[in-house]
XYZ file of C-alpha atoms in Angstrom:
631
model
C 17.858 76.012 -17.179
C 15.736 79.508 -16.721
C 16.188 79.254 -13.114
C 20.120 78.947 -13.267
C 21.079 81.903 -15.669
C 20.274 84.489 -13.264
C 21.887 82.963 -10.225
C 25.040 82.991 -12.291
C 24.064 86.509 -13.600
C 24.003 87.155 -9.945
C 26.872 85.633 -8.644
C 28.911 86.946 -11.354
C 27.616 90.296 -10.510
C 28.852 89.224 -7.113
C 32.101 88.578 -7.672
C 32.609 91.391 -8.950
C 31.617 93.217 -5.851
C 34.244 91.635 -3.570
C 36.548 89.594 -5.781
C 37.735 92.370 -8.096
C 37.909 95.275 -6.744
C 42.197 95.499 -5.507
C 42.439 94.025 -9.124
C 40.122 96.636 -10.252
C 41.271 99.596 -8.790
C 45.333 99.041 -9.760
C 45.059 101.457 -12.889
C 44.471 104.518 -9.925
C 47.753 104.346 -8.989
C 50.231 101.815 -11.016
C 51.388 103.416 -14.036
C 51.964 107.405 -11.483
C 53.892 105.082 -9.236
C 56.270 103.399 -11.740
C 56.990 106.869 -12.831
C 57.557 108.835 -9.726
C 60.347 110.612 -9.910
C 60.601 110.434 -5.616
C 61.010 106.779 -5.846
C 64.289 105.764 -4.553
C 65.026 104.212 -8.123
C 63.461 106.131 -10.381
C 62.425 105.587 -13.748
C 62.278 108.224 -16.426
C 59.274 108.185 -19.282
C 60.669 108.238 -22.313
C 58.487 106.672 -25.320
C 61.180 103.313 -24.902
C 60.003 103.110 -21.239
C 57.012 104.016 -21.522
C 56.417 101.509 -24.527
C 58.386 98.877 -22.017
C 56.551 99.339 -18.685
C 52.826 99.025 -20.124
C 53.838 95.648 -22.344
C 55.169 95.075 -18.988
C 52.697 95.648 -16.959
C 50.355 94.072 -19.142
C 52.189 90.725 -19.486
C 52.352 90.330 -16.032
C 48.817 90.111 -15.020
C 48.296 88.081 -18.145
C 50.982 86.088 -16.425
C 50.178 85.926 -12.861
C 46.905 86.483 -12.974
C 45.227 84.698 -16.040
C 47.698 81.913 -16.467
C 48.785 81.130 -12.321
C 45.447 82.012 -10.681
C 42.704 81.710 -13.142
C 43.962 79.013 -15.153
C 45.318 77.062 -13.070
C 45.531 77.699 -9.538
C 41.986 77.870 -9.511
C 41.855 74.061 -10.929
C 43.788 72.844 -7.426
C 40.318 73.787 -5.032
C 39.460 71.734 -2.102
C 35.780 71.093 -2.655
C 35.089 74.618 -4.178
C 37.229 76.245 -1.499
C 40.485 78.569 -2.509
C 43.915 79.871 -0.876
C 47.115 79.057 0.190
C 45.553 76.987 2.936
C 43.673 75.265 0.994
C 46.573 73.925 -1.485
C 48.167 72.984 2.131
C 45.032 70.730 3.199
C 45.220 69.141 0.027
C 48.615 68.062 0.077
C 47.843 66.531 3.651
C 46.166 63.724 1.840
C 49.431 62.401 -0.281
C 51.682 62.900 3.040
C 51.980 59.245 3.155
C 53.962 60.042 -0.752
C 56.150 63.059 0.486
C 59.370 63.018 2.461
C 58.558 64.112 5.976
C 61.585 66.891 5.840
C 59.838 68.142 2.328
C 56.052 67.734 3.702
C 57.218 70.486 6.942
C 58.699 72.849 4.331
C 55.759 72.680 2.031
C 53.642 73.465 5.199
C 55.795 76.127 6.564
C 55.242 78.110 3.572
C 51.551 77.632 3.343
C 51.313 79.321 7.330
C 53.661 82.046 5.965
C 51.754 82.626 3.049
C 48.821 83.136 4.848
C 50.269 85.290 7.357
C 52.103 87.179 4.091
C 48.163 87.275 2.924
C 46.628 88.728 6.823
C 49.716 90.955 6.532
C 48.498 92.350 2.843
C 44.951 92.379 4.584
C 46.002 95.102 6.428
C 47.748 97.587 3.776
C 45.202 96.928 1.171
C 42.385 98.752 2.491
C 44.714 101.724 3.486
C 46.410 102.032 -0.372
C 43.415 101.444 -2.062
C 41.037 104.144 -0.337
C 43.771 106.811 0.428
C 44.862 106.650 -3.260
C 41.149 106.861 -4.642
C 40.397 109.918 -1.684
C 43.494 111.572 -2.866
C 41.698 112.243 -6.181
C 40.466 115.560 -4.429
C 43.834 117.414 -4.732
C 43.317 117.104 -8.836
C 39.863 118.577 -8.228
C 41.212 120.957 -5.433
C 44.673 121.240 -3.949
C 42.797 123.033 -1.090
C 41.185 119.904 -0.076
C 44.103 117.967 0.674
C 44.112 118.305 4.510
C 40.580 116.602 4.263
C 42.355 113.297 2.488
C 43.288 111.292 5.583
C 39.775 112.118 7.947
C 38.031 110.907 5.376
C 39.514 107.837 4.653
C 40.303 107.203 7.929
C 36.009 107.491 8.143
C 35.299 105.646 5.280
C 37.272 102.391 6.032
C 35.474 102.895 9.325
C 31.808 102.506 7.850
C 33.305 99.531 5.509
C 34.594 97.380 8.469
C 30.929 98.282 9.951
C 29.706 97.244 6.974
C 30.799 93.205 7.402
C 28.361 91.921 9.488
C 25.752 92.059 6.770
C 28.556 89.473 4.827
C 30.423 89.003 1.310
C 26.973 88.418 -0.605
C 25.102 90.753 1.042
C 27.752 93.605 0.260
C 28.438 91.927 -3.184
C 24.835 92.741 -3.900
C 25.323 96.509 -3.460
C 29.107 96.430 -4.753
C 28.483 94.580 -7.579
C 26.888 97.195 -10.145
C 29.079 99.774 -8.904
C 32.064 97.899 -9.762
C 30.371 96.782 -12.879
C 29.962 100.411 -14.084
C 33.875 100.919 -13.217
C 34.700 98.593 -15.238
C 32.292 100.408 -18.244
C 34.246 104.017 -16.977
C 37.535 102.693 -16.930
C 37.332 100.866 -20.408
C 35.833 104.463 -21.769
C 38.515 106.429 -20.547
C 41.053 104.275 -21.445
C 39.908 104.378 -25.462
C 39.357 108.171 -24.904
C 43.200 107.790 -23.954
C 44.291 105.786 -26.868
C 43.300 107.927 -29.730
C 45.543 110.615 -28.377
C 48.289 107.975 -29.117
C 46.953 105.003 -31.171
C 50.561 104.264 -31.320
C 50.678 102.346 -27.744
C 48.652 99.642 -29.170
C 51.792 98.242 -30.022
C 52.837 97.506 -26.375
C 50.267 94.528 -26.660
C 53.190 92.617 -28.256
C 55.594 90.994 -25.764
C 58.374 91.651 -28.215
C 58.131 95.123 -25.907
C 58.422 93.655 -22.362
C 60.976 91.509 -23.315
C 63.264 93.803 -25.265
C 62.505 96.627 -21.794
C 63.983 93.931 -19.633
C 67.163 92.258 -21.927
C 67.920 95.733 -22.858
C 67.050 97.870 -19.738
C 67.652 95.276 -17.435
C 68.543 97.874 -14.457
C 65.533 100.096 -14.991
C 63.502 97.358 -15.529
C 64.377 95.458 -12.602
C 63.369 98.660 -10.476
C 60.360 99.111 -11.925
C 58.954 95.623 -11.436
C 58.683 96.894 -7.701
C 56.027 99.105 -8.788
C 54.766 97.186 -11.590
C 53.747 94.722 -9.327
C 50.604 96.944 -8.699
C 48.862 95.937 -11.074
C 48.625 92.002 -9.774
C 47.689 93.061 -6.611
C 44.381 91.522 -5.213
C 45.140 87.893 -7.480
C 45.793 86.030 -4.285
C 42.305 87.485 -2.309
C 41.378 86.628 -6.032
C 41.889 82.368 -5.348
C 41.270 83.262 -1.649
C 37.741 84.162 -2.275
C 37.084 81.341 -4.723
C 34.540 79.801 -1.725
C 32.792 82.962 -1.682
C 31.124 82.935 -5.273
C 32.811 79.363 -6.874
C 35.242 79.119 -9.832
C 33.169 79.417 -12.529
C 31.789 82.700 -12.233
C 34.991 84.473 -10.915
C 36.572 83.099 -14.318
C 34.064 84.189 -16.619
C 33.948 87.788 -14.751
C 37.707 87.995 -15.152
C 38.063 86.959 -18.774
C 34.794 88.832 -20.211
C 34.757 92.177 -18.132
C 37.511 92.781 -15.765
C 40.861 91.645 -18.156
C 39.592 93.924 -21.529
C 38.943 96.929 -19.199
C 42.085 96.888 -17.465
C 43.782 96.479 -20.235
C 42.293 99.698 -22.064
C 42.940 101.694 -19.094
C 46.970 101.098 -18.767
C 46.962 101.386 -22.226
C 45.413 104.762 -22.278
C 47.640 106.073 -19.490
C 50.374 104.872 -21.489
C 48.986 107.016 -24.638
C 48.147 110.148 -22.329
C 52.323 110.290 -21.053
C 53.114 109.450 -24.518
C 51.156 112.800 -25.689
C 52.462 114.886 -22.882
C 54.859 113.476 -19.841
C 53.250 116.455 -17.576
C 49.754 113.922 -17.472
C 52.133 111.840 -15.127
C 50.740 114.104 -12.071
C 47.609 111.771 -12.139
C 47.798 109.671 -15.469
C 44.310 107.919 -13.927
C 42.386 111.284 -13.414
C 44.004 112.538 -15.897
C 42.083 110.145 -18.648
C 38.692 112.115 -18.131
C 37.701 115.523 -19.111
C 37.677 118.392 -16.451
C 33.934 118.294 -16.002
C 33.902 114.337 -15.016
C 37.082 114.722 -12.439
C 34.561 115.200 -9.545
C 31.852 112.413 -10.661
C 35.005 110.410 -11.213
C 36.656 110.861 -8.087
C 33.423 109.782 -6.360
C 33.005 106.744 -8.148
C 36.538 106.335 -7.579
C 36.496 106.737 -3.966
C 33.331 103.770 -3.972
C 35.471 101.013 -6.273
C 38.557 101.515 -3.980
C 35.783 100.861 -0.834
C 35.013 97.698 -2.783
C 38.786 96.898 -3.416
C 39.225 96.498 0.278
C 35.985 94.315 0.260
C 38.323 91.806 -1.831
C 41.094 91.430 0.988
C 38.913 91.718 3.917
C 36.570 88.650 2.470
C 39.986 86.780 1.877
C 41.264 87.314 5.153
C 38.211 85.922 6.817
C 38.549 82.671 4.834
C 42.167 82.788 5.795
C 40.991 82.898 9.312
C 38.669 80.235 9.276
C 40.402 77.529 7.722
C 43.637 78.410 10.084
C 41.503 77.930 12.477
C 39.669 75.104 11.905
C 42.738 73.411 10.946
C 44.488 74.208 14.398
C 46.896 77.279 13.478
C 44.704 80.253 15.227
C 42.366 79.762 18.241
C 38.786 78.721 17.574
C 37.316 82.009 17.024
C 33.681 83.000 16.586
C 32.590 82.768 13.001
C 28.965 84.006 11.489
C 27.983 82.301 8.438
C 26.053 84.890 6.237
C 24.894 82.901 3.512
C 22.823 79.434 3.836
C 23.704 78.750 -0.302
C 27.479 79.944 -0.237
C 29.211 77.694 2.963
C 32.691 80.033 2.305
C 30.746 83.214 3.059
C 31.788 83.717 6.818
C 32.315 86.783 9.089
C 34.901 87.015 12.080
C 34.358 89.675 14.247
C 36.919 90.117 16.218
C 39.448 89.261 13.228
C 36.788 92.346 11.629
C 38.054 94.721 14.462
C 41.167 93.613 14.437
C 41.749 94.959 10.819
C 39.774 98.027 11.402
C 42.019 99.410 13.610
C 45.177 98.284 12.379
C 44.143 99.875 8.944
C 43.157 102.865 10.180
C 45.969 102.846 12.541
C 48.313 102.688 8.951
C 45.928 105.292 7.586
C 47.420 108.115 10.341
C 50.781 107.073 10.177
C 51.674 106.992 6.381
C 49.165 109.564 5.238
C 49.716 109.091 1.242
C 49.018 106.221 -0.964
C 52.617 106.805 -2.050
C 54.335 106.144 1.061
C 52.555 103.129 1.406
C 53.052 101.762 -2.347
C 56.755 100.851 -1.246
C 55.284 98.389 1.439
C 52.842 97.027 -0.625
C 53.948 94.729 -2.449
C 56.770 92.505 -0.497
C 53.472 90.322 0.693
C 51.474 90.087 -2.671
C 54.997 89.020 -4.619
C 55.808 86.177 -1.337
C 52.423 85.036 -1.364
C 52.252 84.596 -4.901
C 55.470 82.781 -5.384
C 54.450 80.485 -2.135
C 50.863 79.515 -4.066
C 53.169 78.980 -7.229
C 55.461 76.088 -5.453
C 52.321 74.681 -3.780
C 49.808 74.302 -6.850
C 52.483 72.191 -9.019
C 52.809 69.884 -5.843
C 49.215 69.268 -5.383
C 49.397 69.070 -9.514
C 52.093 66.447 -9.398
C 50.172 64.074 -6.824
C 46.548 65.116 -7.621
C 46.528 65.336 -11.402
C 49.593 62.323 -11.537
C 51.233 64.535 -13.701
C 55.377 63.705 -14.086
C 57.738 65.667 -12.671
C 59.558 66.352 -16.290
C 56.555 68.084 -17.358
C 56.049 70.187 -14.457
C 59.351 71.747 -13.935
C 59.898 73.555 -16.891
C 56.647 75.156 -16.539
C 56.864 75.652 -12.465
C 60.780 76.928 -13.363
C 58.996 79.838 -15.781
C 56.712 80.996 -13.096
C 58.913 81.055 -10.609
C 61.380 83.141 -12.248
C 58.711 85.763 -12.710
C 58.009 85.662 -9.427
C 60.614 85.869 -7.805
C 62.376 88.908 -10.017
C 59.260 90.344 -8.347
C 60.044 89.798 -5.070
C 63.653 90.292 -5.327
C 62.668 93.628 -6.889
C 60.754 94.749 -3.515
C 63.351 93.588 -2.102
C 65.147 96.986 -2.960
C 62.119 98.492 -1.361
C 62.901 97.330 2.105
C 64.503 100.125 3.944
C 61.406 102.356 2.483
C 58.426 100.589 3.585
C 58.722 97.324 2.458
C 59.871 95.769 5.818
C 56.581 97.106 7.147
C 54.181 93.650 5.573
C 57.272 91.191 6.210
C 56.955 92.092 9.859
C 53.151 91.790 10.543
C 53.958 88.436 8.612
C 56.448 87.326 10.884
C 54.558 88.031 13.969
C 51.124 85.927 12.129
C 53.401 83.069 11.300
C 55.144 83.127 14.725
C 51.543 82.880 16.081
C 50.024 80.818 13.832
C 53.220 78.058 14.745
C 53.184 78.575 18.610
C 49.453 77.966 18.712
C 49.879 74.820 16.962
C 52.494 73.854 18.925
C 50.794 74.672 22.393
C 47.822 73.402 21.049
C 50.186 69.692 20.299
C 51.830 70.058 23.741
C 48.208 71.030 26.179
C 46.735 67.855 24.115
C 49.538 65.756 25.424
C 49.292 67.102 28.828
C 45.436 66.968 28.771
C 45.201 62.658 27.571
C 47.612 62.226 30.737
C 44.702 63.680 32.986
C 42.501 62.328 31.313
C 43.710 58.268 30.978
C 42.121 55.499 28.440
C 38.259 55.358 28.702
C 38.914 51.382 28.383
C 40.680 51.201 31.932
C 38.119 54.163 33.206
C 35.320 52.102 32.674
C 36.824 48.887 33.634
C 37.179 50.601 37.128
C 33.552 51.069 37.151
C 32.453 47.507 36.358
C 34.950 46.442 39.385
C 33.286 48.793 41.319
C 36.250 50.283 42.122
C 34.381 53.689 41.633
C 31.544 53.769 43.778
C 28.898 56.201 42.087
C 24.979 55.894 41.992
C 23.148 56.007 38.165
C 20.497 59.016 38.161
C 17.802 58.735 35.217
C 18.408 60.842 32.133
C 20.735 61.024 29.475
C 24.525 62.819 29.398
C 26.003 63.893 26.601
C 29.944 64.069 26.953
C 31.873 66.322 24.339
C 35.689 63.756 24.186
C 37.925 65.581 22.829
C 40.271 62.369 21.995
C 37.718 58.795 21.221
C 40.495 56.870 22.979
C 40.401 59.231 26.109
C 38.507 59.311 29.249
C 36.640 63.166 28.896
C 37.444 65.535 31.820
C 33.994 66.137 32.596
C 32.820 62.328 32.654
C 35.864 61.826 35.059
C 35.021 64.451 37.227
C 31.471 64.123 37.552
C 32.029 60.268 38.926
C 35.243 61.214 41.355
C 33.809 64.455 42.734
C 30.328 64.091 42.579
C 30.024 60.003 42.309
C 27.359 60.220 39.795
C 26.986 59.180 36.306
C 23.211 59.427 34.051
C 21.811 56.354 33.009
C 22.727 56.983 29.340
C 25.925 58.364 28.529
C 27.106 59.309 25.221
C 30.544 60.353 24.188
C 30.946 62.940 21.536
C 34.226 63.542 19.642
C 34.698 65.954 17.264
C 36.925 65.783 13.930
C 36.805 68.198 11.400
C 37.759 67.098 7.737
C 40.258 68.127 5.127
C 37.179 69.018 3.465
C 34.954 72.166 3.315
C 32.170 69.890 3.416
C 31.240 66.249 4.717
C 28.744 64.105 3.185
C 25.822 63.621 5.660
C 25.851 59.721 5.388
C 29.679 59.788 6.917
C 28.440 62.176 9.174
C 28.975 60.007 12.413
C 30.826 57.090 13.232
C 30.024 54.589 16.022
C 32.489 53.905 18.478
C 32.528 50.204 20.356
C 33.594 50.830 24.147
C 31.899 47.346 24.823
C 29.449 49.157 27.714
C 26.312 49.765 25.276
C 24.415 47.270 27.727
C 25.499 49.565 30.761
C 24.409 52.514 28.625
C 27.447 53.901 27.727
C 28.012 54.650 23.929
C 30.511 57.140 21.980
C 30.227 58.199 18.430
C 32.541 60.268 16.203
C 30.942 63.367 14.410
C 32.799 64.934 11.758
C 32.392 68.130 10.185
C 34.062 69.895 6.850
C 36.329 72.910 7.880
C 33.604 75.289 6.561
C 30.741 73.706 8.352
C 29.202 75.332 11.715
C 29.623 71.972 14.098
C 26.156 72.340 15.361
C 26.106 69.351 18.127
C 22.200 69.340 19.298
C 21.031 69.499 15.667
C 23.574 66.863 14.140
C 23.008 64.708 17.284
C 18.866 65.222 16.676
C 18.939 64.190 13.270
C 20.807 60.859 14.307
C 17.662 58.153 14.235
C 20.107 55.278 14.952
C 22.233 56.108 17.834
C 23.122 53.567 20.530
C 21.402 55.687 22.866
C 18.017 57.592 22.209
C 19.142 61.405 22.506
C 16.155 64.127 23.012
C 18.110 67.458 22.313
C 15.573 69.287 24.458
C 16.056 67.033 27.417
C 19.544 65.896 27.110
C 22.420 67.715 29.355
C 25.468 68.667 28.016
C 28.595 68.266 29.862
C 31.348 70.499 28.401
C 35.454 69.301 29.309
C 37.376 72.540 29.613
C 40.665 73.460 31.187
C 42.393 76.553 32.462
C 45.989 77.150 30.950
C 48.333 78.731 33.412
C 52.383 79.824 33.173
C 54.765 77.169 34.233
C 58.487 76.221 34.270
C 57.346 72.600 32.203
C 59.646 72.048 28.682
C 58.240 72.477 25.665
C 58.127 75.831 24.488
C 60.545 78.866 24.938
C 59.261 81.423 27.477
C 58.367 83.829 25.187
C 55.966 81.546 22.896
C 54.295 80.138 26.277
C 53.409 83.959 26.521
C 51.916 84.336 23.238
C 50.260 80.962 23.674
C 48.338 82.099 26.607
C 47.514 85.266 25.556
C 45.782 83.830 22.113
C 43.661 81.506 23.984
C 41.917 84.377 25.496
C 40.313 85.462 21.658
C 39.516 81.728 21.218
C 35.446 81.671 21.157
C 33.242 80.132 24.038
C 33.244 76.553 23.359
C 29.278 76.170 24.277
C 28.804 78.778 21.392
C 30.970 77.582 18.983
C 29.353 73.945 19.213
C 25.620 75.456 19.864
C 25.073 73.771 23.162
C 22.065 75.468 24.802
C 23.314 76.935 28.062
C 20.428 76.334 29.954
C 21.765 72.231 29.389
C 24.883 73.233 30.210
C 27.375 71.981 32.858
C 31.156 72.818 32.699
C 33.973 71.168 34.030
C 37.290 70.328 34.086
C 40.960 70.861 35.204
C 44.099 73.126 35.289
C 47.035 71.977 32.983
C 50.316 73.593 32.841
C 51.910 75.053 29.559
């Protein structure tokens, strides 16, 4: 038991670091936003509204965020990993029990939730560090042409920052977010005795009487309340990063209390004078602990974009290893953690799309009107999928479910119908990098479908291959050593094997086919590693074996392969050589896909990742071939 406390100390410490800081960092810029009188709807703060929008505000992440995500979205993980994704993988394994017509809805909006989530993976970063640098005008008006080169330079160093991975920056993040959460609980009781009153707005009898009785300010301000939630989906997105437990107990013992002091002593300092709205956050602290403040500021908002950026690298991984985005080139940072991965070019990719938002918006204000049409989708999206992987994993009856999935939904979606409002002024900005993800993420899957196809045409049953070499009808001569074929399809003659016997009418003396499958799972238990396939030639020295891997797992070939004691054939890693099937796409006039998706299709198979890398064949073993195949 000594040994375990501090590795939860830790990974609660952790968590933290990269799970909680967009949660963290709301209070900078929620309750100024609700109340900003250039909002194309805006809200005036008088005590009844005031009163109204902090029970609000506090409700909701009670709501969303305790009750959906840590509760019980949380509950629905696939082997300790989290996300919209993941809910989708899980229902894969009841699609036998779900109508076909219901099964491609439910998985349509688990690829646009995701791509809602890469889409929020982009604003985040920008909100959350322009809002905290923009604490320099309270200090200084002066200083406020300095706001946008600096965080245009800080989100720089964070995206540099990656490589090292989530734990490794959750190490350093960790106590700095821990001592926001100390500061922000401080200022936030240093608030509330200038009003004690606003303790009252911890009753829901408030939030409910602000919406039945100001239904059309209300409804307007949800757009901006929805601020405060923001980060619960990298929240369950993360999970795989640092597990359930300790994200929970971080949440419910540190993170919830001090949030909830801070709204509530914003709420008290507009209560005691409306002129605090300027900066309500800032505000909170004395003069002399503005510019201390603002620098601690400007680090939790760094970590706050730490929470998205971890998330959308999880996103990015399971996509791909479930065939939605081209294989791309993950690094595993952690050998405890398997969730804790790093995708560089997805890393660059954000960098300068972020910064790229950075220049053009230039205020944390502009931007808050775009922010939250993807958190509101995405949340509503992981609200229909949990109570379908509830009804079929947990057996749970329908009856029971609905009323409950009916509640959350409504909340949800008077969210999202509230951004809706929002559109014309920013909010059409997330719904169209969302779009474009999810018309990617669907045309690679489809290509992906259609090359297959194409490719097992080429390529022909290995049954009738090898029958044609028993007849003799192939005329090669057998060279000592032993050939290792990566088959993309068991039932499929591979490219390379093909190849290697018409063109160069040779084949090794022991030949082993290789497919690859990778699992529902993060994770697959070693002893199902691999499975034996019976082609009937293991006299002629010609064997093929399944090898399955969980979608967080490196597929490491040579070592899996050089653990294997009982294989058909006896397989030296150092000695073996590797033949690698790979084809060249090219533009055709074949059916399938509409011109414009064969476009996109092509031109995301040129970030897919080097398939010797990505399976850790050793070049120097190498040999590549293969065949054109039209799309």
């Amino acid at each position: 038991m000594r040994a375990v406390r501090p590795l939860r100390a830790a990974m609660v410490v952790g968590a933290l670091g990269v799970v909680f800081g967009d949660l963290g960092t709301s209070p900078i810029y929620t309750v100024q936003t609700v109340f900003d009188p250039r909002d194309p709807h805006p809200i005036a703060p008088t005590s009844d509204n005031v009163y109204g929008v902090v029970s609000l505000i506090f409700w909701s992440v009670m709501i969303i965020v305790t009750l959906t995500y840590v509760l019980l979205a949380m509950r629905a993980d696939n082997d300790g990993e989290g996300g919209i994704l993941a809910l989708m993988t899980l229902l894969k394994r009841w699609v036998e029990q779900i109508d076909p017509r219901t099964f491609i809805v439910l998985s349509a909006l688990g690829i646009l939730g995701a791509a809602l989530f890469l889409g929020d993976s982009i604003i985040t970063p920008a909100i959350s560090v322009l809002s905290a640098v923009e604490g320099l005008k309270v200090v200084d008006p002066e200083l406020h042409s300095w706001v946008v080169p600096l965080t245009a330079l800080i989100v720089f160093v964070l995206f540099l920052a990656q490589r090292f991975g989530s734990g490794g920056v959750g190490r350093y993040f960790g106590p700095v977010m821990a001592a926001w959460f100390v500061v922000i609980s401080v200022l936030g009781i240093h608030g509330i005795t200038a009003e004690p009153g606003i303790l009252r707005a911890l009753s829901p009898t408030y939030a409910v009487g602000f919406v039945a009785g100001h239904f059309h300010v209300a409804f307007f301000a949800l757009a901006a309340i929805v601020l405060a939630v923001t980060g619960a989906e990298a929240l369950y997105a993360d999970m795989g990063h640092f597990g359930r437990r300790p994200i929970s107990t971080a949440w419910i013992l540190i993170v919830a209390p001090a949030l909830t002091l801070c709204y509530l002593g914003q709420g008290a300092l507009v209560l005691h004078d409306v002129r605090n709205l300027s900066a309500p956050f800032f505000l909170l602290s004395p003069q002399w602990g503005q510019i201390p403040l603002v620098m601690l500021t400007t680090m939790a908002t760094v970590i706050a974009a730490q929470a998205v950026i971890s998330g959308a690298f999880s996103v990015a991984s399971q996509a791909a290893r479930l065939g939605y985005m081209p294989r791309l080139r993950l690094v595993h940072t952690s050998d405890r953690e398997y969730g804790q991965v790093y995708v560089p070019w997805l890393n660059w990719f954000l960098m300068v799309s972020v910064i790229t938002l950075v220049f053009a918006f230039r205020s944390s204000d502009a931007l808050a009107y775009a922010y939250g049409m993807a958190v509101t989708g995405t949340i509503a999206i992981t609200t229909i999928l949990f109570f379908v992987v509830a009804r079929h994993r947990w057996r749970i009856p329908w009856w029971l479910l609905a009323p409950a999935a009916a509640a959350l939904l409504t909340v949800d979606l008077l969210f999202f119908a509230a951004n809706i409002t929002k559109f014309v002024h920013g909010a059409w900005l997330p719904l169209v990098i969302a779009l474009a993800a999810f018309a990617i993420m669907t045309t690679w899957r489809r290509g992906r479908l259609l090359v297959a196809a194409r490719r097992s045409l080429l390529e022909g049953p290995v049954d009738e291959f090898l029958q044609s070499l028993r007849s003799g009808e192939r005329e090669v001569d057998v060279v000592d050593g032993t050939a290792v074929f990566l088959n993309r399809d068991p039932a499929s003659a591979p490219l390379a094997f093909r190849a290697n016997v018409d063109h160069n009418r040779v084949r090794h003396r022991q030949v082993l086919f290789v497919s690859v499958e990778v699992a529902t799972a993060p994770r697959v238990d070693p002893a199902a590693r691999v499975r034996r396939i019976d082609l009937g030639a293991d006299d002629e020295g010609i064997s093929a074996v399944v090898v399955r891997f969980g979608y967080a797992e490196p597929p490491d070939i040579p070592a899996t392969l050089g653990a294997i004691r009982d294989l058909p054939v006896g397989v030296d890693p150092a000695a073996v050589t590797y033949f690698l099937s790979t084809v060249e796409l090219r533009l055709s006039d074949e059916p399938g896909l509409a011109g414009w998706r064969k476009r996109v299709f092509l031109a995301s198979s040129h970030v897919s990742s080097d398939a010797s890398d990505y399976f850790r064949l050793p070049r120097e073993q190498l040999v590549v071939m293969g065949a054109r195949i039209p799309v």
